[in-house]
Coordinates of C-alpha atoms in Angstrom, one line a residue:
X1 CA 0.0 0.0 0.0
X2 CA 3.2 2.4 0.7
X3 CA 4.3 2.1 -2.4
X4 CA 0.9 2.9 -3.7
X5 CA 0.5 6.3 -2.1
X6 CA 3.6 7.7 -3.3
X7 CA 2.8 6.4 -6.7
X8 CA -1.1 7.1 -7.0
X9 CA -0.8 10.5 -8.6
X10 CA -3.7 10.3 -9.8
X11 CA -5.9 8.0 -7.8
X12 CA -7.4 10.2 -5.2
X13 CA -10.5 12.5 -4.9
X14 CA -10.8 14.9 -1.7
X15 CA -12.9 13.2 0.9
X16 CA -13.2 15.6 4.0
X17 CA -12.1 18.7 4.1
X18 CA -13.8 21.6 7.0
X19 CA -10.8 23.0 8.6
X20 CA -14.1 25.6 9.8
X21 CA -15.5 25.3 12.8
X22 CA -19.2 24.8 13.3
X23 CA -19.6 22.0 10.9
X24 CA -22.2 19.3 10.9
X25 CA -20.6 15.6 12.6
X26 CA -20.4 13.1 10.7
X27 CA -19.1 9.8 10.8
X28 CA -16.7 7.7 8.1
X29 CA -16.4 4.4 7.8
X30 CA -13.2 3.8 6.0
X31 CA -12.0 0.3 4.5
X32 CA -8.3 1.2 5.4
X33 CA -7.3 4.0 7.3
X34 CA -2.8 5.3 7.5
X35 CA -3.4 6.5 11.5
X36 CA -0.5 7.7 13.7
X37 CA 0.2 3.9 13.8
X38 CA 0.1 2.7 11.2
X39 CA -2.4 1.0 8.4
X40 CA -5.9 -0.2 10.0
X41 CA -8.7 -1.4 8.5
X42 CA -12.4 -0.7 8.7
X43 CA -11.6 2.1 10.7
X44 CA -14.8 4.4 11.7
X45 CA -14.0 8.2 12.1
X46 CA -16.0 10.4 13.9
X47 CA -15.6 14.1 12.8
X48 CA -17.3 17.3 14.6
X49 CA -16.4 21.1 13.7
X50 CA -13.6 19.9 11.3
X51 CA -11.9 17.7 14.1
X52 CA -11.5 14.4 14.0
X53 CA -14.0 13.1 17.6
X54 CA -13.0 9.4 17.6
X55 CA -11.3 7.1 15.7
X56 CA -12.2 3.3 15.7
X57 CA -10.7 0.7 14.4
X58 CA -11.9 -3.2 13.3
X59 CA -15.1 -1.3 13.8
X60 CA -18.6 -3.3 12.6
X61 CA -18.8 -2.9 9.0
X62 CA -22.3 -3.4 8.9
X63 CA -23.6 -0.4 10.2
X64 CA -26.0 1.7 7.9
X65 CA -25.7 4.8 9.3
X66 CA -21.6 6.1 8.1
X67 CA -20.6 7.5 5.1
X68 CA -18.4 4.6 3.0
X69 CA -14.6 5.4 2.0
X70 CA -12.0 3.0 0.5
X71 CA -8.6 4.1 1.6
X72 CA -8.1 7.1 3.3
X73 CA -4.9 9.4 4.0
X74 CA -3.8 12.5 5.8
X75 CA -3.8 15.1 3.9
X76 CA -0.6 16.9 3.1
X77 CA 0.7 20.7 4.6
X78 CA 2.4 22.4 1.6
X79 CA 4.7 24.5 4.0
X80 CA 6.1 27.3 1.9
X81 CA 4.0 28.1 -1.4
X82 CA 3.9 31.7 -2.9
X83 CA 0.9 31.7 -4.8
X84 CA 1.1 34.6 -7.4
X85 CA 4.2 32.7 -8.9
X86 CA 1.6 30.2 -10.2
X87 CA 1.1 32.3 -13.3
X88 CA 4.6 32.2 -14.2
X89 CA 4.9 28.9 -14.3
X90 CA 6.4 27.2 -17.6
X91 CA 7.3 31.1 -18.4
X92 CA 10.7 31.1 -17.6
X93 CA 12.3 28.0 -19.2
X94 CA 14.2 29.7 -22.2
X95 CA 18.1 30.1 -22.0
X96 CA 19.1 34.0 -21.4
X97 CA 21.6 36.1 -23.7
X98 CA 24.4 35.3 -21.5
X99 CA 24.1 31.9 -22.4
X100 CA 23.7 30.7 -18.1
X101 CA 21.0 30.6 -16.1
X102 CA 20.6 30.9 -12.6
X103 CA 18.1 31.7 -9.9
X104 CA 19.3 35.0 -10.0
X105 CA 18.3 35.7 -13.7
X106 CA 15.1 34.0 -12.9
X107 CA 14.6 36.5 -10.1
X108 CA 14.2 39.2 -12.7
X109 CA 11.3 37.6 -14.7
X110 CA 9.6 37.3 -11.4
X111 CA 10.3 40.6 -10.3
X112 CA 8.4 41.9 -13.4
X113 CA 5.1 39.5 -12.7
X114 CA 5.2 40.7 -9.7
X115 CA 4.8 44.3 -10.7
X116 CA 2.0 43.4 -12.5
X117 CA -0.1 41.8 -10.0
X118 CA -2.9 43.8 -8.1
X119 CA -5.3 42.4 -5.1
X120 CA -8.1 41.2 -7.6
X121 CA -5.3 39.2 -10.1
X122 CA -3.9 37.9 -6.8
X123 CA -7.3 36.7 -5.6
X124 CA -7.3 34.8 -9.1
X125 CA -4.4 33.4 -9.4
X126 CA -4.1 32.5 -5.7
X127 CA -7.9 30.6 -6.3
X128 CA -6.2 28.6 -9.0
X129 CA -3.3 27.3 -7.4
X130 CA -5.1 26.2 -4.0
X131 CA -7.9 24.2 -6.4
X132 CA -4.8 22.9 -7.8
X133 CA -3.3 21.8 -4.4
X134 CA -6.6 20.5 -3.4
X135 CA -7.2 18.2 -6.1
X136 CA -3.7 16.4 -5.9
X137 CA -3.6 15.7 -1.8
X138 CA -2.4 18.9 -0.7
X139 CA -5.0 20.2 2.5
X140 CA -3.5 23.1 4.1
X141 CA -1.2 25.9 2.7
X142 CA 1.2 28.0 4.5
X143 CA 1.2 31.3 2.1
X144 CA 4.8 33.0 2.5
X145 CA 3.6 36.1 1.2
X146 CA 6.1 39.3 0.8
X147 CA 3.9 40.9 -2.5
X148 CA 2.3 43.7 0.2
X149 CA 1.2 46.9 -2.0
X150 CA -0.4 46.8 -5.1
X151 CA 0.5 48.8 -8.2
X152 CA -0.1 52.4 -7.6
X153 CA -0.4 51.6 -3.4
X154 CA -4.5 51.8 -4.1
X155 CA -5.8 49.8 -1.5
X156 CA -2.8 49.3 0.9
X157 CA -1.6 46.3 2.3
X158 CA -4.4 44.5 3.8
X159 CA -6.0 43.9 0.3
X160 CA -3.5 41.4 -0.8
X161 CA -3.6 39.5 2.5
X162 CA -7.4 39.5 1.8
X163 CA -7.3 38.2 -1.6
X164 CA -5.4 35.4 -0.3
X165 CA -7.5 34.4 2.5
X166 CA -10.3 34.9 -0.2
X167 CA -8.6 32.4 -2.5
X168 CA -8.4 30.0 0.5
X169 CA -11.8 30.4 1.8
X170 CA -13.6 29.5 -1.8
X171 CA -11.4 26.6 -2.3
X172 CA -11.2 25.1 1.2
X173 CA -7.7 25.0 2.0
X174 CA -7.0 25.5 5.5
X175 CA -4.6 28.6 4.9
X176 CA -1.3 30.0 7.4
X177 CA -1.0 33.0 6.2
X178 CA 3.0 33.7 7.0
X179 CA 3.5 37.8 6.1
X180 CA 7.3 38.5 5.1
X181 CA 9.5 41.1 6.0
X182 CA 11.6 42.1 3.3
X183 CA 13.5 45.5 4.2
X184 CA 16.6 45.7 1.8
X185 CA 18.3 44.4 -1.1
X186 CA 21.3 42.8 0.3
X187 CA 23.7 42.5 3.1
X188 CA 25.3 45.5 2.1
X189 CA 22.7 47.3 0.2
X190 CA 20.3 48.8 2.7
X191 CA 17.8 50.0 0.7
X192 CA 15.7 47.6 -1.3
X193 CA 15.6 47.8 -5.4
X194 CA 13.2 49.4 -7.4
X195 CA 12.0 45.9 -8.2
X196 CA 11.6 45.1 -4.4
X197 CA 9.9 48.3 -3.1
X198 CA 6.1 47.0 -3.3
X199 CA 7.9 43.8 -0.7
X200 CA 9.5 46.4 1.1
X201 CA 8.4 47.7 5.0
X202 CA 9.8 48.8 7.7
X203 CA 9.5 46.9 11.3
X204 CA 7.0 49.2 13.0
X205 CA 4.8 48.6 9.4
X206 CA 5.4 44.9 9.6
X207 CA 4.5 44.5 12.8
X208 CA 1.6 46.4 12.7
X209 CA 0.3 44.4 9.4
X210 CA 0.9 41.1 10.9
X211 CA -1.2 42.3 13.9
X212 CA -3.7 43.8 11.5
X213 CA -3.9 40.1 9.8
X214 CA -4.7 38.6 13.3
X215 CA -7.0 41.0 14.4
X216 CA -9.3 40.8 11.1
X217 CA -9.1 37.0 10.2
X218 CA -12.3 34.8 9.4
X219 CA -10.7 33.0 12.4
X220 CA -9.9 29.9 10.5
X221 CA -6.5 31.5 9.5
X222 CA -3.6 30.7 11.0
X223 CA -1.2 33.6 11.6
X224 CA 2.6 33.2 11.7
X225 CA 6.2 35.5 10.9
X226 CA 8.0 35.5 7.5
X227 CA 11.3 36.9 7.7
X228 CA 12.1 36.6 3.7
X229 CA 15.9 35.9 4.5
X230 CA 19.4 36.9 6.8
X231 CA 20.3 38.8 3.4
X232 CA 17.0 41.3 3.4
X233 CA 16.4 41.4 6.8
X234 CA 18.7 43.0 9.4
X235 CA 19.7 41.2 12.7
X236 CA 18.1 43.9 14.7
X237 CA 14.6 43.4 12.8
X238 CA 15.0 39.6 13.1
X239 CA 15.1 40.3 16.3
X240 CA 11.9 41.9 17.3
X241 CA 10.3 39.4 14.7
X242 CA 11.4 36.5 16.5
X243 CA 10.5 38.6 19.9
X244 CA 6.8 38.7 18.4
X245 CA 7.1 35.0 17.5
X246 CA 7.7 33.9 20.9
X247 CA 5.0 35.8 22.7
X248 CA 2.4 34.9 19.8
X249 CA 4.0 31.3 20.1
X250 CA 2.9 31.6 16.2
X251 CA 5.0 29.7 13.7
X252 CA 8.4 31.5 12.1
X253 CA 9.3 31.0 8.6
X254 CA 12.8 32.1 6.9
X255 CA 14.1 31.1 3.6
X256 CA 18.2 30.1 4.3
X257 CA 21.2 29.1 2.5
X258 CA 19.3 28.5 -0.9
X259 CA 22.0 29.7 -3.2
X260 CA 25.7 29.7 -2.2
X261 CA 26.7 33.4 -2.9
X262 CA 23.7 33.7 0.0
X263 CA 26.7 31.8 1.8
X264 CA 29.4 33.7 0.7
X265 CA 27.4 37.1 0.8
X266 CA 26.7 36.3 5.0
X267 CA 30.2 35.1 5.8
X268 CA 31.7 38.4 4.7
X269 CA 29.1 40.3 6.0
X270 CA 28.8 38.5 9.5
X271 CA 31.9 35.8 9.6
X272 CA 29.7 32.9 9.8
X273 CA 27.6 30.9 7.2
X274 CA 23.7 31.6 7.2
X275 CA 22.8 28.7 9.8
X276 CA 25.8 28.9 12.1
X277 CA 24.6 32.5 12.6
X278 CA 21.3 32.0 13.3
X279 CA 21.7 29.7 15.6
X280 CA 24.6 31.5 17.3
X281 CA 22.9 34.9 17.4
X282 CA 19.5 33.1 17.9
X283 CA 17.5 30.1 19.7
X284 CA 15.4 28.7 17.1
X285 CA 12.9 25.8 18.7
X286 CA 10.1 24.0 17.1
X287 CA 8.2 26.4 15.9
X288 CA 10.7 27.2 13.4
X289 CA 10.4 26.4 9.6
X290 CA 13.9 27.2 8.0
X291 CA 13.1 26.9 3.9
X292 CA 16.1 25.1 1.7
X293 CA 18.8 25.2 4.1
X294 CA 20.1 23.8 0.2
X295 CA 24.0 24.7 1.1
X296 CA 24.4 23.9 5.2
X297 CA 27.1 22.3 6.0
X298 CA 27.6 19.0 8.6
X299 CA 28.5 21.3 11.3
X300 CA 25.7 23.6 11.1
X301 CA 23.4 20.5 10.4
X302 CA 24.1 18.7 13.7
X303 CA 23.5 21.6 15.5
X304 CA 20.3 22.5 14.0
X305 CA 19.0 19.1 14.1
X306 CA 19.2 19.5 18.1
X307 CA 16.7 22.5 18.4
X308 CA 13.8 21.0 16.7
X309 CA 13.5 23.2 13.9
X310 CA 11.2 21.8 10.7
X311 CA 13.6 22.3 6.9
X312 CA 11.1 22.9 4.6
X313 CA 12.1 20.9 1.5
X314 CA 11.0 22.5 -2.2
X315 CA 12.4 19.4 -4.5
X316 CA 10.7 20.3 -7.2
X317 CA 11.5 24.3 -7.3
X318 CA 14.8 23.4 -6.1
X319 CA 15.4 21.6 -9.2
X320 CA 14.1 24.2 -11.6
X321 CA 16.2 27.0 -10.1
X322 CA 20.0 24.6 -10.0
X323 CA 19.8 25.3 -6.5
X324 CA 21.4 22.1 -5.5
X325 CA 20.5 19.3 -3.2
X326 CA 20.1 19.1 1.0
X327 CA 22.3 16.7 2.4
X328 CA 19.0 14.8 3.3
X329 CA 19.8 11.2 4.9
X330 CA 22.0 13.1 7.3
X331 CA 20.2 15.1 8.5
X332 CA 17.1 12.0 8.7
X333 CA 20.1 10.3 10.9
X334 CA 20.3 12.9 13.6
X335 CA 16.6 13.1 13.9
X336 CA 15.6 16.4 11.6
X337 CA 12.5 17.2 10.9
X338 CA 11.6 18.0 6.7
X339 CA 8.2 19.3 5.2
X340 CA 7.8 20.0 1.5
X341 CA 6.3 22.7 -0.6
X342 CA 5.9 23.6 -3.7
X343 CA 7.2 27.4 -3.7
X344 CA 7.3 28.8 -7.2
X345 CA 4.7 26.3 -8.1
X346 CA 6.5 24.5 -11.3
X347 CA 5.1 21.6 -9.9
X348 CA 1.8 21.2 -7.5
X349 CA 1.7 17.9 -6.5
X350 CA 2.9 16.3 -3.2
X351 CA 3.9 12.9 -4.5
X352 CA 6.3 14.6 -7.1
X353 CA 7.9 16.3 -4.5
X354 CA 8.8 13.6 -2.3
X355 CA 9.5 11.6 -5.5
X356 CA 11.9 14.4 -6.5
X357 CA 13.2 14.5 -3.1
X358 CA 14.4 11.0 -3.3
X359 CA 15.1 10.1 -6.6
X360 CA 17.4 13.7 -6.4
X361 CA 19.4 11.9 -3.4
X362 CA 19.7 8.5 -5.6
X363 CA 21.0 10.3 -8.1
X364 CA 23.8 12.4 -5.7
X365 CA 24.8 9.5 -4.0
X366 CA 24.0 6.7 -6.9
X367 CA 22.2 4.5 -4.7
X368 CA 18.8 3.5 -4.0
X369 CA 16.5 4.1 -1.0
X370 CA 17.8 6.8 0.7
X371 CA 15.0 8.1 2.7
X372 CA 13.5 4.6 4.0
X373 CA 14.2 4.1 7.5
X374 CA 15.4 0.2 9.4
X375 CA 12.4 -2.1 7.7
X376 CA 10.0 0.6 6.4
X377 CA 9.7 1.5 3.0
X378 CA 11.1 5.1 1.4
X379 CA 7.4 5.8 0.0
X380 CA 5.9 5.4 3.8
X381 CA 9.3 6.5 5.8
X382 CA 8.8 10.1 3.4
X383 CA 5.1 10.3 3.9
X384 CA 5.5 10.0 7.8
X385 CA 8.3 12.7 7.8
X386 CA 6.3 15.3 6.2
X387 CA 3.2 14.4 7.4
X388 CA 4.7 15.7 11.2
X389 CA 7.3 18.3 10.0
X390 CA 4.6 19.9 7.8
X391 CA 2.0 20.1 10.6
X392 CA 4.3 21.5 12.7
X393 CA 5.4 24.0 10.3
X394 CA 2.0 25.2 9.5
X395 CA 1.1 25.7 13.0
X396 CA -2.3 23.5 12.9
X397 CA -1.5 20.3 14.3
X398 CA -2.7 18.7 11.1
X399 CA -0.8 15.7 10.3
X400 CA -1.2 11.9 10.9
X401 CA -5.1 10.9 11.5
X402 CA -5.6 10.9 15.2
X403 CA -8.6 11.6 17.6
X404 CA -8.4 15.6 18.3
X405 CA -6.3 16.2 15.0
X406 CA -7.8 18.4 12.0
X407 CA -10.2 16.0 9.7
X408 CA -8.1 17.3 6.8
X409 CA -8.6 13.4 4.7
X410 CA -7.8 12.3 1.2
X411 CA -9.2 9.2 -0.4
X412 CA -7.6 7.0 -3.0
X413 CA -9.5 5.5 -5.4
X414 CA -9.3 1.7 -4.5
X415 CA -9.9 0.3 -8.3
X416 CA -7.1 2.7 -9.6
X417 CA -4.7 0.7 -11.6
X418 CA -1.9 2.5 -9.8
X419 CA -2.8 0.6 -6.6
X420 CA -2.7 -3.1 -8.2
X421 CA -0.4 -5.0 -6.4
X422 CA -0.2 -2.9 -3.1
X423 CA -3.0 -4.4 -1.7
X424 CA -1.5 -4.9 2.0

């Protein structure tokens, strides 16, 4: 059956999905169930204002009065997605006049969608991208959102936080909506571009929007910190972010060490690589979600691993951008914690991620199986990782199917050809 889910790209329809309160309960009768332990059959789920009441297992399958499933799965938390990229997708794969690509060129084609997008094009696009997530496994979305103004500064800042949770309200997704700070263009360039001014605030602003995003919520929205990353924020307004963070006990999110002049750039600057000064000048816990972490080196790994903070893992963007891979089995052997996301959104689909994630490492390492743990297989051993890591990171508890956990559920479609064979 493992081997099923990671293959079954396109064997599942959305069962449940109310992250809202207030719901009606209803009860589920699934054939098999992936709990927090494990594969169970005829498993009966009792779910009340989006929650999941009761779960029973080797329940009577006679009863008349639940709703039938085949197989049902956790959905997945897509930890770091930035929705407007969606429409840029596919629109940046030809080769440049100076004949090499990088992430950096591709930063200038999105600088210029970005310049283009207003509140109502966001609301779109954003709609699009969480249908998309929906239909493929994806449940929850944490938005890592640094477009702020619109063009021309019509409608200030709180419309393009409200066309997101727009877009995530008439699809369903259970949204954290993670506000970035982004304050200058480099370690040494204190001023942001022209390009970066409509990301651009300062503290006092930041602060006051991601207050603003708590205080006028539907209430379904989680709320957490974006710092956008040790290059365009400064230590100082890390600082209060992470100050906010702790007294919110809200969930912190940071893109780090993605590309390695990012490396280069923070050891001149500060004399340490990206992680080693975070974690020098900081105390990142478990409510951490450090995105890439691409170029970290065994040192900085082993420390990190101790504090509990998630990685989120982008396999898929990664790829696309020649980033580079995350030394992954490592840091699976000292404990780490991973989520995935799909980011620029070349790819929306949480099996292609994971497959990417792996098949990336096979390829590094030219061998096989590198994410399985001692008897478990890599398709399961991937699934369980990001199933906690990703809950964690989204700061909604949603994760493996447990009594009190979110009812966010998937359903495979038993009769799929892609599940012959992986019957048990």
């Amino acid at each position: 059956m493992a081997s099923g889910v990671l293959q079954s790209t396109l064997a599942w329809t959305n069962l449940y999905i109310q992250p809202w309160t207030g719901g009606p309960v209803t009860t589920i009768l699934a054939k098999k169930a992936f709990l927090h332990t494990g594969w169970a059959e005829n498993v009966r789920l009792r779910i009340a204002d989006g929650l999941i009441e009761s779960v029973e297992t080797d329940s009577d399958a006679s009863r008349t009065d639940d709703s039938t499933a085949g197989i049902v799965i956790p959905g997945i938390a897509n930890a770091h997605s930035h929705a407007f990229q969606r429409a840029m997708a596919g629109h940046a794969e030809q080769r440049g006049p100076t004949g090499k690509d990088t992430f950096w060129s591709w930063r200038e084609q999105m600088y210029r969608l970005a310049g283009l997008v207003d509140a109502d094009g966001l609301a779109a696009i954003a709609r699009q991208a969480f249908s998309e997530m929906l239909s493929v496994g994806y449940t929850s979305v944490a938005e890592f959102h640094y477009l702020h103004g619109e063009p021309g500064g019509n409608r200030g800042r709180g419309a393009m936080f409200h066309a997101i949770e727009e877009a995530a309200a008439d699809t369903g997704i259970r949204l954290t909506y993670v506000p970035v700070l982004y304050e200058r263009a480099g370690f040494d360039q204190p001023e942001p571009s022209a390009d970066q001014r409509r990301f651009a605030m300062s503290p006092d602003e930041f602060v006051d929007h991601y207050e603003y995003a708590r205080e006028t919520t539907d209430g379904n929205t989680t709320v957490g910190i974006g710092a956008h990353s040790l290059r365009a924020v400064t230590g100082s307004s890390l600082r209060r972010l992470t100050d906010v963070s702790r007294r919110d006990e809200c969930p912190m999110h940071m893109h780090i060490a993605e590309q390695s002049a990012e490396v280069d750039q923070c050891f001149a600057r500060y004399n340490a690589r990206p992680v080693e000064w975070l974690l020098r000048e900081f105390s990142p816990d478990d409510r951490w979600c450090l995105v890439h972490a691409t170029h970290i080196s065994e040192e900085e790994l082993a420390s990190l691993s101790e504090c509990g903070a998630v990685v989120c893992l982008c396999p898929s963007t990664e790829a696309n951008l020649g980033d580079g891979l995350f030394p992954l089995r490592s840091w699976l052997d000292r404990g780490g914690r991973i989520a995935i996301g799909s980011d620029s959104q070349i790819t929306i689909n949480p099996y292609e991620e994971l497959r990417w994630l792996e098949y990336g490492q096979r390829l590094s390492s030219r061998s096989r199986n590198i994410a399985a743990g001692p008897d478990s297989h890599t398709g399961r051993s991937l699934l369980e990782q990001v199933l906690k890591g990703g809950g964690l990171a989204c700061g909604h508890g949603a994760g493996p199917l447990r009594a009190g956990g979110p009812a966010d559920l998937v359903t495979l479609d038993a009769e799929s050809p892609l599940l012959a064979g992986h019957g048990s």
